[in-house]
mmCIF file of C-alpha atoms and ligand atoms in Angstrom:
data_model
loop_
_atom_site.group_PDB
_atom_site.id
_atom_site.type_symbol
_atom_site.label_atom_id
_atom_site.label_comp_id
_atom_site.label_asym_id
_atom_site.label_seq_id
_atom_site.Cartn_x
_atom_site.Cartn_y
_atom_site.Cartn_z
ATOM 1 C CA UNK G 213 98.945 -118.738 139.074
ATOM 2 C CA UNK G 214 100.875 -116.169 141.124
ATOM 3 C CA UNK G 215 101.923 -112.897 139.568
ATOM 4 C CA UNK G 216 102.315 -109.169 140.073
ATOM 5 C CA UNK G 217 98.623 -108.448 139.510
ATOM 6 C CA UNK G 218 97.223 -110.961 141.956
ATOM 7 C CA UNK G 219 95.293 -109.417 144.844
ATOM 8 C CA UNK G 220 94.537 -111.974 147.513
ATOM 9 C CA UNK G 221 92.404 -111.625 150.606
ATOM 10 C CA UNK G 222 94.935 -113.684 152.522
ATOM 11 C CA UNK G 223 98.429 -115.047 151.955
ATOM 12 C CA UNK G 224 99.635 -117.686 154.407
ATOM 13 C CA UNK G 225 103.401 -118.105 154.625
ATOM 14 C CA UNK G 226 104.351 -121.580 155.847
ATOM 15 C CA UNK G 227 102.656 -124.936 155.390
ATOM 16 C CA UNK G 228 102.940 -126.596 158.791
ATOM 17 C CA UNK G 229 99.947 -127.525 160.991
ATOM 18 C CA UNK G 230 99.291 -123.831 161.747
ATOM 19 C CA UNK G 231 99.431 -122.653 158.146
ATOM 20 C CA UNK G 232 97.364 -125.570 156.854
ATOM 21 C CA UNK G 233 94.705 -125.118 159.556
ATOM 22 C CA UNK G 234 94.556 -121.407 158.714
ATOM 23 C CA UNK G 235 94.084 -122.358 155.058
ATOM 24 C CA UNK G 236 91.172 -124.669 155.878
ATOM 25 C CA UNK G 237 89.377 -121.960 157.897
ATOM 26 C CA UNK G 238 90.174 -119.241 155.355
ATOM 27 C CA UNK G 239 88.823 -121.263 152.432
ATOM 28 C CA UNK G 240 85.672 -122.080 154.369
ATOM 29 C CA UNK G 241 85.280 -118.339 155.052
ATOM 30 C CA UNK G 242 85.453 -117.775 151.264
ATOM 31 C CA UNK G 243 88.681 -115.783 151.392
ATOM 32 C CA UNK G 244 90.753 -115.759 148.210
ATOM 33 C CA UNK G 245 93.767 -117.447 149.750
ATOM 34 C CA UNK G 246 97.272 -118.498 148.746
ATOM 35 C CA UNK G 247 99.554 -120.646 150.863
ATOM 36 C CA UNK G 248 103.266 -120.313 150.124
ATOM 37 C CA UNK G 249 105.654 -123.045 151.268
ATOM 38 C CA UNK G 250 109.273 -123.411 150.164
ATOM 39 C CA UNK G 251 109.639 -127.117 150.975
ATOM 40 C CA UNK G 252 107.181 -129.909 151.600
ATOM 41 C CA UNK G 253 104.057 -129.115 153.586
ATOM 42 C CA UNK G 254 103.689 -130.476 157.098
ATOM 43 C CA UNK G 255 106.433 -128.581 158.905
ATOM 44 C CA UNK G 256 108.469 -129.983 161.784
ATOM 45 C CA UNK G 257 105.842 -132.610 162.592
ATOM 46 C CA UNK G 258 106.783 -134.592 159.467
ATOM 47 C CA UNK G 259 110.025 -135.450 161.288
ATOM 48 C CA UNK G 260 108.230 -136.956 164.304
ATOM 49 C CA UNK G 261 108.200 -140.713 164.377
ATOM 50 C CA UNK G 262 104.985 -140.907 166.370
ATOM 51 C CA UNK G 263 102.451 -138.350 167.494
ATOM 52 C CA UNK G 264 100.304 -139.449 170.422
ATOM 53 C CA UNK G 265 98.726 -136.213 171.612
ATOM 54 C CA UNK G 266 96.815 -134.847 168.647
ATOM 55 C CA UNK G 267 93.131 -135.364 169.506
ATOM 56 C CA UNK G 268 91.432 -138.052 167.485
ATOM 57 C CA UNK G 269 94.602 -140.042 166.880
ATOM 58 C CA UNK G 270 95.892 -142.299 169.638
ATOM 59 C CA UNK G 271 98.943 -143.110 167.498
ATOM 60 C CA UNK G 272 99.839 -141.571 164.171
ATOM 61 C CA UNK G 273 103.166 -140.940 162.473
ATOM 62 C CA UNK G 274 104.149 -137.305 161.949
ATOM 63 C CA UNK G 275 104.372 -137.922 158.213
ATOM 64 C CA UNK G 276 100.820 -139.328 158.047
ATOM 65 C CA UNK G 277 99.342 -136.545 160.158
ATOM 66 C CA UNK G 278 101.052 -133.967 157.925
ATOM 67 C CA UNK G 279 99.662 -135.694 154.858
ATOM 68 C CA UNK G 280 96.143 -135.572 156.327
ATOM 69 C CA UNK G 281 96.482 -131.854 157.105
ATOM 70 C CA UNK G 282 97.718 -131.200 153.570
ATOM 71 C CA UNK G 283 94.996 -133.271 151.904
ATOM 72 C CA UNK G 284 92.336 -131.519 153.967
ATOM 73 C CA UNK G 285 93.615 -128.058 152.955
ATOM 74 C CA UNK G 286 93.941 -129.130 149.306
ATOM 75 C CA UNK G 287 90.344 -130.375 149.242
ATOM 76 C CA UNK G 288 89.352 -126.708 148.908
ATOM 77 C CA UNK G 289 90.354 -124.599 145.932
ATOM 78 C CA UNK G 290 93.446 -123.295 147.720
ATOM 79 C CA UNK G 291 96.274 -121.698 145.738
ATOM 80 C CA UNK G 292 99.356 -123.642 146.884
ATOM 81 C CA UNK G 293 102.534 -121.903 145.778
ATOM 82 C CA UNK G 294 105.814 -123.779 146.059
ATOM 83 C CA UNK G 295 108.275 -120.915 146.462
ATOM 84 C CA UNK G 296 110.486 -119.265 149.017
ATOM 85 C CA UNK G 297 109.221 -115.940 150.341
ATOM 86 C CA UNK G 298 112.051 -113.400 150.338
ATOM 87 C CA UNK G 299 110.254 -110.410 151.886
ATOM 88 C CA UNK G 300 107.026 -109.226 153.406
ATOM 89 C CA UNK G 301 106.434 -105.513 152.897
ATOM 90 C CA UNK G 302 103.546 -104.100 154.920
ATOM 91 C CA UNK G 303 101.479 -101.406 153.215
ATOM 92 C CA UNK G 304 98.463 -99.227 153.939
ATOM 93 C CA UNK G 305 96.498 -100.205 150.854
ATOM 94 C CA UNK G 306 97.721 -103.804 150.782
ATOM 95 C CA UNK G 307 100.666 -105.879 151.975
ATOM 96 C CA UNK G 308 103.178 -107.304 149.483
ATOM 97 C CA UNK G 309 104.702 -110.776 149.634
ATOM 98 C CA UNK G 310 107.814 -111.147 147.475
ATOM 99 C CA UNK G 311 108.803 -114.567 146.141
ATOM 100 C CA UNK G 312 112.233 -115.892 145.171
ATOM 101 C CA UNK G 313 111.155 -116.286 141.536
ATOM 102 C CA UNK G 314 110.477 -112.527 141.317
ATOM 103 C CA UNK G 315 106.685 -112.754 141.593
ATOM 104 C CA UNK G 316 104.857 -110.563 144.069
ATOM 105 C CA UNK G 317 101.547 -111.269 145.769
ATOM 106 C CA UNK G 318 99.397 -108.372 146.910
ATOM 107 C CA UNK G 319 97.133 -109.197 149.770
ATOM 108 C CA UNK G 320 94.851 -107.620 152.343
ATOM 109 C CA UNK G 321 96.002 -109.943 155.125
ATOM 110 C CA UNK G 322 99.028 -112.140 155.831
ATOM 111 C CA UNK G 323 99.445 -115.024 158.249
ATOM 112 C CA UNK G 324 103.076 -115.766 159.080
ATOM 113 C CA UNK G 325 103.444 -119.424 160.047
ATOM 114 C CA UNK G 326 107.137 -120.038 159.482
ATOM 115 C CA UNK G 327 107.825 -121.999 162.691
ATOM 116 C CA UNK G 328 111.387 -122.618 163.781
ATOM 117 C CA UNK G 329 114.560 -124.539 162.942
ATOM 118 C CA UNK G 330 116.636 -126.890 165.119
ATOM 119 C CA UNK G 331 118.968 -125.009 167.468
ATOM 120 C CA UNK G 332 122.654 -125.736 166.918
ATOM 121 C CA UNK G 333 124.971 -126.819 169.716
ATOM 122 C CA UNK G 334 127.832 -124.694 168.379
ATOM 123 C CA UNK G 335 130.666 -127.077 169.215
ATOM 124 C CA UNK G 336 133.701 -128.092 167.174
ATOM 125 C CA UNK G 337 132.814 -130.812 164.670
ATOM 126 C CA UNK G 338 129.063 -130.169 164.590
ATOM 127 C CA UNK G 339 128.986 -128.357 161.291
ATOM 128 C CA UNK G 340 131.757 -130.396 159.659
ATOM 129 C CA UNK G 341 130.170 -133.748 160.598
ATOM 130 C CA UNK G 342 126.571 -132.839 159.755
ATOM 131 C CA UNK G 343 125.316 -135.708 157.571
ATOM 132 C CA UNK G 344 128.352 -137.795 158.599
ATOM 133 C CA UNK G 345 127.038 -138.814 161.997
ATOM 134 C CA UNK G 346 125.574 -135.531 163.245
ATOM 135 C CA UNK G 347 121.808 -135.286 162.808
ATOM 136 C CA UNK G 348 118.815 -133.248 163.933
ATOM 137 C CA UNK G 349 116.213 -135.882 162.936
ATOM 138 C CA UNK G 350 116.130 -139.454 164.246
ATOM 139 C CA UNK G 351 113.219 -140.458 162.021
ATOM 140 C CA UNK G 352 115.156 -139.335 158.947
ATOM 141 C CA UNK G 353 118.593 -140.701 159.847
ATOM 142 C CA UNK G 354 118.067 -143.321 162.574
ATOM 143 C CA UNK G 355 118.064 -146.140 160.017
ATOM 144 C CA UNK G 356 121.773 -145.545 159.305
ATOM 145 C CA UNK G 357 122.607 -146.241 162.948
ATOM 146 C CA UNK G 358 121.052 -149.705 163.290
ATOM 147 C CA UNK G 359 123.102 -151.747 165.758
ATOM 148 C CA UNK G 360 125.336 -148.762 166.543
ATOM 149 C CA UNK G 361 125.899 -146.492 169.524
ATOM 150 C CA UNK G 362 124.592 -142.938 169.542
ATOM 151 C CA UNK G 363 124.289 -140.016 171.906
ATOM 152 C CA UNK G 364 121.178 -137.834 172.037
ATOM 153 C CA UNK G 365 121.697 -134.320 173.379
ATOM 154 C CA UNK G 366 118.890 -132.484 175.203
ATOM 155 C CA UNK G 367 116.287 -133.096 177.873
ATOM 156 C CA UNK G 368 113.010 -131.925 176.322
ATOM 157 C CA UNK G 369 110.165 -133.774 174.610
ATOM 158 C CA UNK G 370 112.028 -133.923 171.311
ATOM 159 C CA UNK G 371 115.154 -135.473 172.812
ATOM 160 C CA UNK G 372 113.044 -137.968 174.767
ATOM 161 C CA UNK G 373 110.865 -138.994 171.804
ATOM 162 C CA UNK G 374 113.797 -139.297 169.448
ATOM 163 C CA UNK G 375 115.861 -141.274 171.979
ATOM 164 C CA UNK G 376 112.986 -143.739 172.364
ATOM 165 C CA UNK G 377 112.811 -144.102 168.599
ATOM 166 C CA UNK G 378 116.565 -144.656 168.321
ATOM 167 C CA UNK G 379 116.510 -147.173 171.196
ATOM 168 C CA UNK G 380 114.471 -149.492 168.953
ATOM 169 C CA UNK G 381 117.212 -149.461 166.303
ATOM 170 C CA UNK G 382 120.515 -148.871 168.031
ATOM 171 C CA UNK G 383 122.744 -151.052 170.163
ATOM 172 C CA UNK G 384 122.980 -148.317 172.788
ATOM 173 C CA UNK G 385 121.556 -144.818 173.237
ATOM 174 C CA UNK G 386 123.051 -142.293 175.647
ATOM 175 C CA UNK G 387 121.161 -139.130 176.536
ATOM 176 C CA UNK G 388 123.478 -136.298 177.562
ATOM 177 C CA UNK G 389 121.554 -133.687 179.521
ATOM 178 C CA UNK G 390 123.065 -130.618 181.129
ATOM 179 C CA UNK G 391 121.004 -130.887 184.322
ATOM 180 C CA UNK G 392 119.900 -133.683 186.676
ATOM 181 C CA UNK G 393 116.244 -133.484 185.675
ATOM 182 C CA UNK G 394 114.511 -133.839 182.327
ATOM 183 C CA UNK G 395 112.225 -131.166 180.916
ATOM 184 C CA UNK G 396 110.307 -133.804 178.906
ATOM 185 C CA UNK G 397 106.749 -134.795 179.876
ATOM 186 C CA UNK G 398 106.417 -137.335 182.683
ATOM 187 C CA UNK G 399 105.065 -140.080 180.431
ATOM 188 C CA UNK G 400 108.123 -139.828 178.164
ATOM 189 C CA UNK G 401 110.448 -139.724 181.174
ATOM 190 C CA UNK G 402 108.914 -142.961 182.457
ATOM 191 C CA UNK G 403 109.472 -144.663 179.135
ATOM 192 C CA UNK G 404 113.079 -143.447 179.000
ATOM 193 C CA UNK G 405 113.844 -144.715 182.505
ATOM 194 C CA UNK G 406 112.199 -148.069 181.729
ATOM 195 C CA UNK G 407 114.153 -148.582 178.504
ATOM 196 C CA UNK G 408 117.200 -150.675 179.301
ATOM 197 C CA UNK G 409 118.791 -149.601 176.019
ATOM 198 C CA UNK G 410 118.954 -145.961 177.133
ATOM 199 C CA UNK G 411 121.522 -144.638 179.581
ATOM 200 C CA UNK G 412 121.244 -141.152 181.045
ATOM 201 C CA UNK G 413 124.362 -139.010 181.270
ATOM 202 C CA UNK G 414 123.193 -136.455 183.842
ATOM 203 C CA UNK G 415 124.840 -133.052 184.291
ATOM 204 C CA UNK G 416 126.712 -133.600 181.061
ATOM 205 C CA UNK G 417 127.436 -131.421 178.063
ATOM 206 C CA UNK G 418 129.049 -132.389 174.792
ATOM 207 C CA UNK G 419 131.997 -130.102 174.180
ATOM 208 C CA UNK G 420 133.332 -131.491 170.918
ATOM 209 C CA UNK G 421 132.427 -133.994 168.201
ATOM 210 C CA UNK G 422 135.391 -135.885 166.812
ATOM 211 C CA UNK G 423 135.759 -137.593 163.446
ATOM 212 C CA UNK G 424 137.223 -140.959 162.538
ATOM 213 C CA UNK G 425 137.649 -142.442 159.089
ATOM 214 C CA UNK G 426 133.884 -142.996 158.602
ATOM 215 C CA UNK G 427 132.416 -139.924 160.262
ATOM 216 C CA UNK G 428 131.662 -139.396 163.940
ATOM 217 C CA UNK G 429 133.829 -141.534 166.237
ATOM 218 C CA UNK G 430 133.843 -139.836 169.638
ATOM 219 C CA UNK G 431 132.427 -136.960 171.641
ATOM 220 C CA UNK G 432 134.116 -134.944 174.347
ATOM 221 C CA UNK G 433 131.998 -134.733 177.521
ATOM 222 C CA UNK G 434 132.144 -132.356 180.447
ATOM 223 C CA UNK G 435 130.439 -132.760 183.800
ATOM 224 C CA UNK G 436 128.609 -129.509 184.555
ATOM 225 C CA UNK G 437 128.970 -130.021 188.328
ATOM 226 C CA UNK G 438 132.524 -131.310 188.752
ATOM 227 C CA UNK G 439 133.999 -129.933 185.478
ATOM 228 C CA UNK G 440 135.530 -133.392 184.865
ATOM 229 C CA UNK G 441 136.062 -134.211 181.208
ATOM 230 C CA UNK G 442 136.157 -137.492 179.338
ATOM 231 C CA UNK G 443 135.647 -139.054 175.917
ATOM 232 C CA UNK G 444 132.814 -141.323 174.805
ATOM 233 C CA UNK G 445 132.920 -143.525 171.702
ATOM 234 C CA UNK G 446 129.781 -143.070 169.578
ATOM 235 C CA UNK G 447 128.828 -143.504 165.934
ATOM 236 C CA UNK G 448 126.169 -140.814 165.871
ATOM 237 C CA UNK G 449 125.176 -137.576 167.590
ATOM 238 C CA UNK G 450 121.520 -136.488 167.590
ATOM 239 C CA UNK G 451 120.961 -132.919 168.736
ATOM 240 C CA UNK G 452 117.569 -131.818 170.143
ATOM 241 C CA UNK G 453 118.156 -128.712 172.200
ATOM 242 C CA UNK G 454 115.160 -126.661 171.146
ATOM 243 C CA UNK G 455 114.713 -124.471 168.139
ATOM 244 C CA UNK G 456 115.132 -120.933 166.906
ATOM 245 C CA UNK G 457 112.086 -119.150 165.522
ATOM 246 C CA UNK G 458 112.202 -118.427 161.792
ATOM 247 C CA UNK G 459 111.537 -114.716 162.206
ATOM 248 C CA UNK G 460 113.415 -113.335 159.205
ATOM 249 C CA UNK G 461 110.207 -112.194 157.483
ATOM 250 C CA UNK G 462 108.734 -110.465 160.533
ATOM 251 C CA UNK G 463 108.348 -106.772 159.604
ATOM 252 C CA UNK G 464 110.515 -104.215 161.416
ATOM 253 C CA UNK G 465 108.826 -102.718 164.476
ATOM 254 C CA UNK G 466 106.917 -105.906 165.310
ATOM 255 C CA UNK G 467 106.966 -106.722 169.017
ATOM 256 C CA UNK G 468 109.167 -109.748 169.823
ATOM 257 C CA UNK G 469 110.310 -111.340 173.074
ATOM 258 C CA UNK G 470 113.934 -112.018 174.049
ATOM 259 C CA UNK G 471 113.823 -115.410 172.269
ATOM 260 C CA UNK G 472 112.771 -113.818 168.978
ATOM 261 C CA UNK G 473 109.150 -114.974 169.184
ATOM 262 C CA UNK G 474 106.467 -112.547 168.089
ATOM 263 C CA UNK G 475 104.097 -111.130 170.670
ATOM 264 C CA UNK G 476 100.552 -110.821 169.323
ATOM 265 C CA UNK G 477 97.130 -110.027 170.694
ATOM 266 C CA UNK G 478 94.516 -112.729 171.311
ATOM 267 C CA UNK G 479 93.572 -112.682 167.621
ATOM 268 C CA UNK G 480 97.209 -113.533 166.745
ATOM 269 C CA UNK G 481 97.445 -110.071 165.152
ATOM 270 C CA UNK G 482 100.652 -108.034 165.310
ATOM 271 C CA UNK G 483 100.835 -104.261 165.673
ATOM 272 C CA UNK G 484 100.450 -104.047 161.895
ATOM 273 C CA UNK G 485 96.767 -104.410 160.985
ATOM 274 C CA UNK G 486 96.171 -107.447 158.817
ATOM 275 C CA UNK G 487 99.457 -109.183 159.700
ATOM 276 C CA UNK G 488 99.050 -112.228 161.939
ATOM 277 C CA UNK G 489 101.662 -114.565 163.430
ATOM 278 C CA UNK G 490 100.839 -118.117 164.495
ATOM 279 C CA UNK G 491 102.338 -121.388 165.675
ATOM 280 C CA UNK G 492 105.879 -121.787 166.964
ATOM 281 C CA UNK G 493 106.845 -118.295 165.792
ATOM 282 C CA UNK G 494 104.318 -116.749 168.193
ATOM 283 C CA UNK G 495 105.116 -116.344 171.889
ATOM 284 C CA UNK G 496 103.071 -118.853 173.865
ATOM 285 C CA UNK G 497 103.110 -121.058 176.967
ATOM 286 C CA UNK G 498 103.585 -124.377 175.126
ATOM 287 C CA UNK G 499 104.507 -125.354 171.611
ATOM 288 C CA UNK G 500 102.268 -128.186 170.456
ATOM 289 C CA UNK G 501 100.756 -129.236 167.136
ATOM 290 C CA UNK G 502 97.251 -128.704 168.473
ATOM 291 C CA UNK G 503 98.140 -125.167 169.552
ATOM 292 C CA UNK G 504 99.559 -124.292 166.137
ATOM 293 C CA UNK G 505 96.357 -125.600 164.574
ATOM 294 C CA UNK G 506 94.317 -123.533 167.038
ATOM 295 C CA UNK G 507 96.352 -120.420 166.190
ATOM 296 C CA UNK G 508 95.669 -121.067 162.517
ATOM 297 C CA UNK G 509 91.948 -121.132 163.191
ATOM 298 C CA UNK G 510 92.039 -117.954 165.293
ATOM 299 C CA UNK G 511 94.118 -115.987 162.809
ATOM 300 C CA UNK G 512 92.078 -117.076 159.773
ATOM 301 C CA UNK G 513 88.775 -116.125 161.419
ATOM 302 C CA UNK G 514 90.254 -112.796 162.543
ATOM 303 C CA UNK G 515 91.632 -112.203 159.044
ATOM 304 C CA UNK G 516 88.180 -112.905 157.565
ATOM 305 C CA UNK G 517 86.679 -110.163 159.774
ATOM 306 C CA UNK G 518 89.522 -107.810 158.914
ATOM 307 C CA UNK G 519 89.210 -108.389 155.166
ATOM 308 C CA UNK G 520 85.423 -108.054 155.235
ATOM 309 C CA UNK G 521 85.616 -104.780 157.153
ATOM 310 C CA UNK G 522 88.331 -103.443 154.871
ATOM 311 C CA UNK G 523 86.748 -104.424 151.567
ATOM 312 C CA UNK G 524 83.234 -103.295 152.560
ATOM 313 C CA UNK G 525 84.708 -99.938 153.592
ATOM 314 C CA UNK G 526 86.391 -99.677 150.182
ATOM 315 C CA UNK G 527 83.171 -100.731 148.435
ATOM 316 C CA UNK G 528 81.178 -98.104 150.369
ATOM 317 C CA UNK G 529 83.739 -95.488 149.350
ATOM 318 C CA UNK G 530 83.531 -96.547 145.691
ATOM 319 C CA UNK G 531 79.755 -96.519 145.603
ATOM 320 C CA UNK G 532 79.427 -92.922 146.827
ATOM 321 C CA UNK G 533 77.863 -90.780 144.116
ATOM 322 C CA UNK G 534 80.060 -87.863 143.024
ATOM 323 C CA UNK G 535 77.876 -85.280 144.793
ATOM 324 C CA UNK G 536 77.334 -87.357 147.948
ATOM 325 C CA UNK G 537 79.811 -85.316 149.998
ATOM 326 C CA UNK G 538 77.964 -82.030 149.395
HETATM 327 P P1 LIG Z 864 112.796 -127.700 174.637
HETATM 328 O O1 LIG Z 864 111.567 -128.161 175.330
HETATM 329 O O2 LIG Z 864 113.132 -126.261 174.603
HETATM 330 O O3 LIG Z 864 114.004 -128.502 175.298
HETATM 331 C C1 LIG Z 864 115.319 -128.242 174.918
HETATM 332 C C2 LIG Z 864 116.239 -129.072 175.790
HETATM 333 O O4 LIG Z 864 117.572 -128.861 175.368
HETATM 334 C C3 LIG Z 864 116.169 -128.691 177.264
HETATM 335 O O5 LIG Z 864 116.213 -129.839 178.060
HETATM 336 C C4 LIG Z 864 117.410 -127.835 177.453
HETATM 337 O O6 LIG Z 864 117.968 -127.967 178.725
HETATM 338 C C5 LIG Z 864 118.367 -128.410 176.446
HETATM 339 N N1 LIG Z 864 119.291 -127.410 175.927
HETATM 340 C C6 LIG Z 864 119.014 -126.192 175.417
HETATM 341 N N2 LIG Z 864 120.113 -125.576 175.000
HETATM 342 C C7 LIG Z 864 121.138 -126.422 175.279
HETATM 343 C C8 LIG Z 864 122.538 -126.361 175.079
HETATM 344 N N3 LIG Z 864 123.115 -125.295 174.510
HETATM 345 N N4 LIG Z 864 123.277 -127.410 175.478
HETATM 346 C C9 LIG Z 864 122.699 -128.489 176.036
HETATM 347 N N5 LIG Z 864 121.389 -128.619 176.245
HETATM 348 C C10 LIG Z 864 120.612 -127.594 175.862
HETATM 349 O O7 LIG Z 864 112.843 -128.164 173.101
HETATM 350 P P2 LIG Z 864 112.162 -129.416 172.351
HETATM 351 O O8 LIG Z 864 112.371 -130.664 173.082
HETATM 352 O O9 LIG Z 864 112.631 -129.333 170.943
HETATM 353 O O10 LIG Z 864 110.630 -129.060 172.370
HETATM 354 C C11 LIG Z 864 110.186 -127.814 171.803
HETATM 355 C C12 LIG Z 864 108.702 -127.668 172.081
HETATM 356 O O11 LIG Z 864 107.992 -128.621 171.317
HETATM 357 C C13 LIG Z 864 108.353 -127.916 173.537
HETATM 358 O O12 LIG Z 864 107.317 -127.053 173.919
HETATM 359 C C14 LIG Z 864 107.880 -129.336 173.562
HETATM 360 O O13 LIG Z 864 106.952 -129.616 174.597
HETATM 361 C C15 LIG Z 864 107.239 -129.433 172.191
HETATM 362 N N6 LIG Z 864 107.269 -130.823 171.722
HETATM 363 C C16 LIG Z 864 106.194 -131.583 172.028
HETATM 364 C C17 LIG Z 864 106.173 -132.893 171.624
HETATM 365 C C18 LIG Z 864 104.989 -133.722 171.975
HETATM 366 O O14 LIG Z 864 104.200 -133.290 172.803
HETATM 367 N N7 LIG Z 864 104.796 -134.886 171.377
HETATM 368 C C19 LIG Z 864 107.244 -133.448 170.908
HETATM 369 C C20 LIG Z 864 108.349 -132.641 170.647
HETATM 370 C C21 LIG Z 864 108.356 -131.320 171.059
HETATM 371 P P3 LIG Z 864 117.243 -127.346 180.027
HETATM 372 O O15 LIG Z 864 116.111 -128.267 180.343
HETATM 373 O O16 LIG Z 864 118.329 -127.358 181.046
HETATM 374 O O17 LIG Z 864 116.820 -125.966 179.634
#
């Protein structure tokens, strides 16, 4: 049970693949560990219809993979705390993690694994029609668009995967992409181009989402090359244009790049000793489930060294006889 007097070796904030992998390694390194997650564990991957690039699983749904990660972490005596973290205060003696219910957790080390949230398009109608035809998750909402026409916005892996998922349910799927080339992996591109239910709208941005009586009815489109505009009738708009890192808890003075991702050393450690950042919140070349898991491993092993060094130093100090300094 969490409370003001708890002193942990390690507190992990965030229960996605990175946080859960860190928990597995930390528990196996005998660290007294708590994992704090405000929602359900699993992170963004729970929203993926299919995962095909996590080693060991040729095909697995995001929800099932998340469940396996969670079950694995829970098979150790891990303290899972279902709370929102409101602040992380670094300290010399220990760091303090503050929870929304007023509890505080003192800890030698912290792993921040808070990932990111879907980036918003910031066009008229997006906010107002969220849940009424505007969605950021095809696996969650695709069912409501069976036999209907939708537009997917974006050209990355997420847009491609989600469009392929929607193409199995919908009458017609448009992909509006602002350039004439997709960013998505080649294998996904091939599948998109081979799917006769998907039509690419190249060099196209959505400028407005318009409502009818039952939610989304139309989008305004603009050609990024010719500046021509037109309207397209759709029942749903699925937005996958990347994500913003959830960096609200990152302590002041921590090095971040222009996109708000934290720059760490090879141990995933920040400038503050004992504070590690992993997964999609950490600056890296590619954002993949396997890389978040790898970060979790790295940070947990590094934290184990850090905690051992720190606590053995404290123990040495405590064991000095009173006249030892003379
Ligand atoms: P992403 O790779 O950053 O792609 C975002 C896409 O949205 C890009 O095509 C970008 O266009 C477009 N975009 C950005 N801002 C826009 C705006 N304001 N208006 C219109 N279009 C905009 O994001 P993601 O697809 O969410 O993927 C995030 C990371 O997760 C990536 O590293 C990806 O590889 C990874 N991921 C992997 C898998 C998998 O391997 N199974 C699945 C999903 C995601 P430009 O191309 O012109 O910049």
